[in-house]
PDB file of C-alpha atoms in Angstrom:
ATOM      1  CA  MET A 283       0.000   0.000   0.000  1.00  0.00           C
ATOM      2  CA  ASP A 284       1.220   3.487  -0.882  1.00  0.00           C
ATOM      3  CA  GLU A 285       2.866   5.268   2.067  1.00  0.00           C
ATOM      4  CA  LYS A 286       1.044   8.524   1.259  1.00  0.00           C
ATOM      5  CA  ILE A 287      -2.323   6.778   1.616  1.00  0.00           C
ATOM      6  CA  ILE A 288      -1.209   5.164   4.884  1.00  0.00           C
ATOM      7  CA  LYS A 289      -0.209   8.540   6.337  1.00  0.00           C
ATOM      8  CA  GLU A 290      -3.503  10.127   5.209  1.00  0.00           C
ATOM      9  CA  LEU A 291      -5.487   7.354   6.900  1.00  0.00           C
ATOM     10  CA  ILE A 292      -3.442   7.672  10.089  1.00  0.00           C
ATOM     11  CA  SER A 293      -3.974  11.444  10.081  1.00  0.00           C
ATOM     12  CA  LYS A 294      -7.748  11.030   9.729  1.00  0.00           C
ATOM     13  CA  ALA A 295      -7.775   8.394  12.475  1.00  0.00           C
ATOM     14  CA  ALA A 296      -5.780  10.705  14.763  1.00  0.00           C
ATOM     15  CA  GLY A 297      -8.323  13.461  14.173  1.00  0.00           C
ATOM     16  CA  MET A 298     -11.146  11.136  15.157  1.00  0.00           C
ATOM     17  CA  ARG A 299      -9.273  10.057  18.286  1.00  0.00           C
ATOM     18  CA  LYS A 300      -9.506  13.653  19.481  1.00  0.00           C
ATOM     19  CA  ILE A 301     -13.311  13.594  19.442  1.00  0.00           C
ATOM     20  CA  SER A 302     -13.839  10.220  21.131  1.00  0.00           C
ATOM     21  CA  TYR A 303     -16.449  10.109  23.881  1.00  0.00           C
ATOM     22  CA  THR A 304     -14.617   8.302  26.692  1.00  0.00           C
ATOM     23  CA  PRO A 305     -15.635   9.734  30.081  1.00  0.00           C
ATOM     24  CA  TYR A 306     -15.114   6.370  31.823  1.00  0.00           C
ATOM     25  CA  SER A 307     -11.972   4.759  30.412  1.00  0.00           C
ATOM     26  CA  LYS A 308     -10.295   7.937  29.156  1.00  0.00           C
ATOM     27  CA  PHE A 309      -8.876   5.716  26.362  1.00  0.00           C
ATOM     28  CA  ASN A 310      -9.446   7.448  23.036  1.00  0.00           C
ATOM     29  CA  VAL A 311      -9.349   5.581  19.736  1.00  0.00           C
ATOM     30  CA  GLY A 312      -9.812   6.819  16.179  1.00  0.00           C
ATOM     31  CA  ALA A 313     -10.141   4.847  12.961  1.00  0.00           C
ATOM     32  CA  ALA A 314     -10.171   5.634   9.247  1.00  0.00           C
ATOM     33  CA  LEU A 315     -11.531   2.977   6.896  1.00  0.00           C
ATOM     34  CA  LEU A 316     -10.688   3.060   3.184  1.00  0.00           C
ATOM     35  CA  ALA A 317     -13.360   1.584   0.937  1.00  0.00           C
ATOM     36  CA  LYS A 318     -12.451   0.088  -2.442  1.00  0.00           C
ATOM     37  CA  ASN A 319     -14.376   2.969  -4.059  1.00  0.00           C
ATOM     38  CA  GLY A 320     -11.835   5.419  -2.554  1.00  0.00           C
ATOM     39  CA  GLN A 321     -14.183   6.860   0.085  1.00  0.00           C
ATOM     40  CA  VAL A 322     -12.864   7.099   3.651  1.00  0.00           C
ATOM     41  CA  TYR A 323     -15.191   6.438   6.592  1.00  0.00           C
ATOM     42  CA  THR A 324     -14.049   7.555  10.019  1.00  0.00           C
ATOM     43  CA  GLY A 325     -14.993   6.533  13.524  1.00  0.00           C
ATOM     44  CA  CYS A 326     -14.172   7.095  17.163  1.00  0.00           C
ATOM     45  CA  ASN A 327     -14.980   5.043  20.221  1.00  0.00           C
ATOM     46  CA  ILE A 328     -18.137   6.039  22.055  1.00  0.00           C
ATOM     47  CA  GLU A 329     -18.681   4.873  25.634  1.00  0.00           C
ATOM     48  CA  ASN A 330     -21.836   4.440  27.664  1.00  0.00           C
ATOM     49  CA  ALA A 331     -22.295   4.299  31.432  1.00  0.00           C
ATOM     50  CA  SER A 332     -23.620   0.735  31.217  1.00  0.00           C
ATOM     51  CA  TYR A 333     -20.599  -0.289  29.051  1.00  0.00           C
ATOM     52  CA  THR A 334     -22.429  -2.874  26.889  1.00  0.00           C
ATOM     53  CA  PRO A 335     -23.657  -0.231  24.403  1.00  0.00           C
ATOM     54  CA  THR A 336     -20.106   1.097  24.028  1.00  0.00           C
ATOM     55  CA  ILE A 337     -18.763   0.882  20.470  1.00  0.00           C
ATOM     56  CA  CYS A 338     -15.199   0.834  19.217  1.00  0.00           C
ATOM     57  CA  ALA A 339     -13.829   3.279  16.647  1.00  0.00           C
ATOM     58  CA  GLU A 340     -13.312   0.524  14.094  1.00  0.00           C
ATOM     59  CA  ARG A 341     -16.907  -0.659  14.215  1.00  0.00           C
ATOM     60  CA  THR A 342     -18.177   2.918  14.100  1.00  0.00           C
ATOM     61  CA  ALA A 343     -16.305   3.420  10.816  1.00  0.00           C
ATOM     62  CA  PHE A 344     -17.481   0.082   9.392  1.00  0.00           C
ATOM     63  CA  PHE A 345     -21.101   0.622  10.369  1.00  0.00           C
ATOM     64  CA  LYS A 346     -21.113   4.132   8.887  1.00  0.00           C
ATOM     65  CA  ALA A 347     -19.896   2.694   5.589  1.00  0.00           C
ATOM     66  CA  ILE A 348     -22.222  -0.300   5.654  1.00  0.00           C
ATOM     67  CA  SER A 349     -25.204   1.929   6.434  1.00  0.00           C
ATOM     68  CA  GLU A 350     -24.406   3.746   3.173  1.00  0.00           C
ATOM     69  CA  ASN A 351     -24.386   0.438   1.257  1.00  0.00           C
ATOM     70  CA  VAL A 352     -20.599   0.212   0.970  1.00  0.00           C
ATOM     71  CA  ARG A 353     -19.408  -3.367   1.423  1.00  0.00           C
ATOM     72  CA  GLU A 354     -15.892  -3.562  -0.061  1.00  0.00           C
ATOM     73  CA  PHE A 355     -12.864  -2.321   1.847  1.00  0.00           C
ATOM     74  CA  THR A 356      -9.128  -1.942   1.316  1.00  0.00           C
ATOM     75  CA  ALA A 357      -7.603  -0.823   4.626  1.00  0.00           C
ATOM     76  CA  ILE A 358      -8.159   0.650   8.073  1.00  0.00           C
ATOM     77  CA  ALA A 359      -5.868   2.775  10.229  1.00  0.00           C
ATOM     78  CA  ILE A 360      -6.248   2.641  14.010  1.00  0.00           C
ATOM     79  CA  ILE A 361      -4.631   4.935  16.565  1.00  0.00           C
ATOM     80  CA  GLY A 362      -5.384   5.099  20.266  1.00  0.00           C
ATOM     81  CA  GLY A 363      -4.247   5.645  23.786  1.00  0.00           C
ATOM     82  CA  ALA A 364      -4.985   7.346  27.056  1.00  0.00           C
ATOM     83  CA  SER A 365      -6.486  10.795  26.565  1.00  0.00           C
ATOM     84  CA  ASP A 366      -3.598  12.415  28.448  1.00  0.00           C
ATOM     85  CA  ALA A 367      -0.818  10.295  26.907  1.00  0.00           C
ATOM     86  CA  GLU A 368       2.192  12.198  25.673  1.00  0.00           C
ATOM     87  CA  GLU A 369       3.262   9.244  23.547  1.00  0.00           C
ATOM     88  CA  LEU A 370       0.875   6.625  22.192  1.00  0.00           C
ATOM     89  CA  GLU A 371       1.333   2.856  22.223  1.00  0.00           C
ATOM     90  CA  TYR A 372       0.122   0.535  19.489  1.00  0.00           C
ATOM     91  CA  CYS A 373      -3.642  -0.014  19.836  1.00  0.00           C
ATOM     92  CA  PHE A 374      -4.814  -3.275  18.291  1.00  0.00           C
ATOM     93  CA  PRO A 375      -8.460  -3.994  17.416  1.00  0.00           C
ATOM     94  CA  CYS A 376     -10.479  -6.050  19.877  1.00  0.00           C
ATOM     95  CA  GLY A 377     -11.836  -9.477  18.984  1.00  0.00           C
ATOM     96  CA  VAL A 378     -15.296  -8.143  18.134  1.00  0.00           C
ATOM     97  CA  CYS A 379     -13.818  -5.602  15.703  1.00  0.00           C
ATOM     98  CA  ARG A 380     -11.663  -8.301  14.125  1.00  0.00           C
ATOM     99  CA  GLN A 381     -14.781 -10.414  13.632  1.00  0.00           C
ATOM    100  CA  VAL A 382     -16.581  -7.490  11.944  1.00  0.00           C
ATOM    101  CA  MET A 383     -13.579  -7.111   9.646  1.00  0.00           C
ATOM    102  CA  SER A 384     -13.817 -10.826   8.894  1.00  0.00           C
ATOM    103  CA  GLU A 385     -17.451 -10.389   7.846  1.00  0.00           C
ATOM    104  CA  PHE A 386     -16.745  -7.663   5.293  1.00  0.00           C
ATOM    105  CA  CYS A 387     -13.092  -7.945   4.229  1.00  0.00           C
ATOM    106  CA  ASP A 388     -10.994 -10.195   2.037  1.00  0.00           C
ATOM    107  CA  ASP A 389      -7.643 -11.710   2.984  1.00  0.00           C
ATOM    108  CA  ASP A 390      -5.792  -8.773   1.366  1.00  0.00           C
ATOM    109  CA  PHE A 391      -7.428  -6.227   3.705  1.00  0.00           C
ATOM    110  CA  ILE A 392      -4.738  -4.090   5.377  1.00  0.00           C
ATOM    111  CA  ILE A 393      -4.809  -3.105   9.063  1.00  0.00           C
ATOM    112  CA  ILE A 394      -2.535  -0.216  10.007  1.00  0.00           C
ATOM    113  CA  ILE A 395      -1.762   0.099  13.721  1.00  0.00           C
ATOM    114  CA  ALA A 396      -0.195   3.483  14.413  1.00  0.00           C
ATOM    115  CA  LYS A 397       1.431   5.551  17.113  1.00  0.00           C
ATOM    116  CA  SER A 398       1.844   8.430  14.639  1.00  0.00           C
ATOM    117  CA  GLU A 399       2.112   9.064  10.902  1.00  0.00           C
ATOM    118  CA  ASP A 400       5.754   8.025  11.103  1.00  0.00           C
ATOM    119  CA  GLU A 401       5.455   5.077  13.500  1.00  0.00           C
ATOM    120  CA  TYR A 402       3.120   2.315  12.406  1.00  0.00           C
ATOM    121  CA  LYS A 403       2.824  -1.398  11.702  1.00  0.00           C
ATOM    122  CA  VAL A 404       0.961  -2.992   8.798  1.00  0.00           C
ATOM    123  CA  TYR A 405      -0.864  -6.328   8.973  1.00  0.00           C
ATOM    124  CA  THR A 406      -3.228  -8.301   6.775  1.00  0.00           C
ATOM    125  CA  LEU A 407      -6.519  -9.587   8.135  1.00  0.00           C
ATOM    126  CA  PRO A 408      -5.290 -13.220   8.261  1.00  0.00           C
ATOM    127  CA  GLN A 409      -2.338 -12.070  10.379  1.00  0.00           C
ATOM    128  CA  MET A 410      -4.723 -10.350  12.815  1.00  0.00           C
ATOM    129  CA  LEU A 411      -7.296 -13.133  12.805  1.00  0.00           C
ATOM    130  CA  PRO A 412      -5.845 -16.463  11.670  1.00  0.00           C
ATOM    131  CA  GLU A 413      -8.248 -19.330  11.050  1.00  0.00           C
ATOM    132  CA  ARG A 414     -11.047 -16.799  10.979  1.00  0.00           C
ATOM    133  CA  PHE A 415     -14.753 -17.568  10.853  1.00  0.00           C
ATOM    134  CA  GLY A 416     -16.562 -15.653   8.133  1.00  0.00           C
ATOM    135  CA  PRO A 417     -19.389 -15.711   5.619  1.00  0.00           C
ATOM    136  CA  LYS A 418     -17.844 -18.586   3.648  1.00  0.00           C
ATOM    137  CA  ASP A 419     -18.138 -20.772   6.746  1.00  0.00           C
ATOM    138  CA  VAL A 420     -21.886 -20.208   6.909  1.00  0.00           C
ATOM    139  CA  LEU A 421     -22.764 -19.811   3.246  1.00  0.00           C
ATOM    140  CA  GLY A 422     -20.474 -22.560   1.929  1.00  0.00           C
TER     141      GLY A 422
END
């Protein structure tokens, strides 16, 4: 994947991190999802006092895209950390987010885990979720 695109996705994800709603955990995450049509869908994590309705940044981005009938994706950038962190650590997607990716993404889907535009790691979906369970397992 082109480094310029990676940096643009990380930048958009970092912007979303800043508007996360995290009054309980104070752990802010932003995501930027690149659809195959070139459109970028962004998301931030949104918490709730009862925790169960809380949604991760990655799923927010996916569900925004899916609600607009977009179903094919190329890559996602994820950046997160404590709201008061001076330096971020790598923030990997949770199991639920990985399963959502498995539902809508092919094996060549790229997952960018970033601390900044200059510090990031790139994975494929099979590296993040080996032996994954997806639509092919149900539909045949």
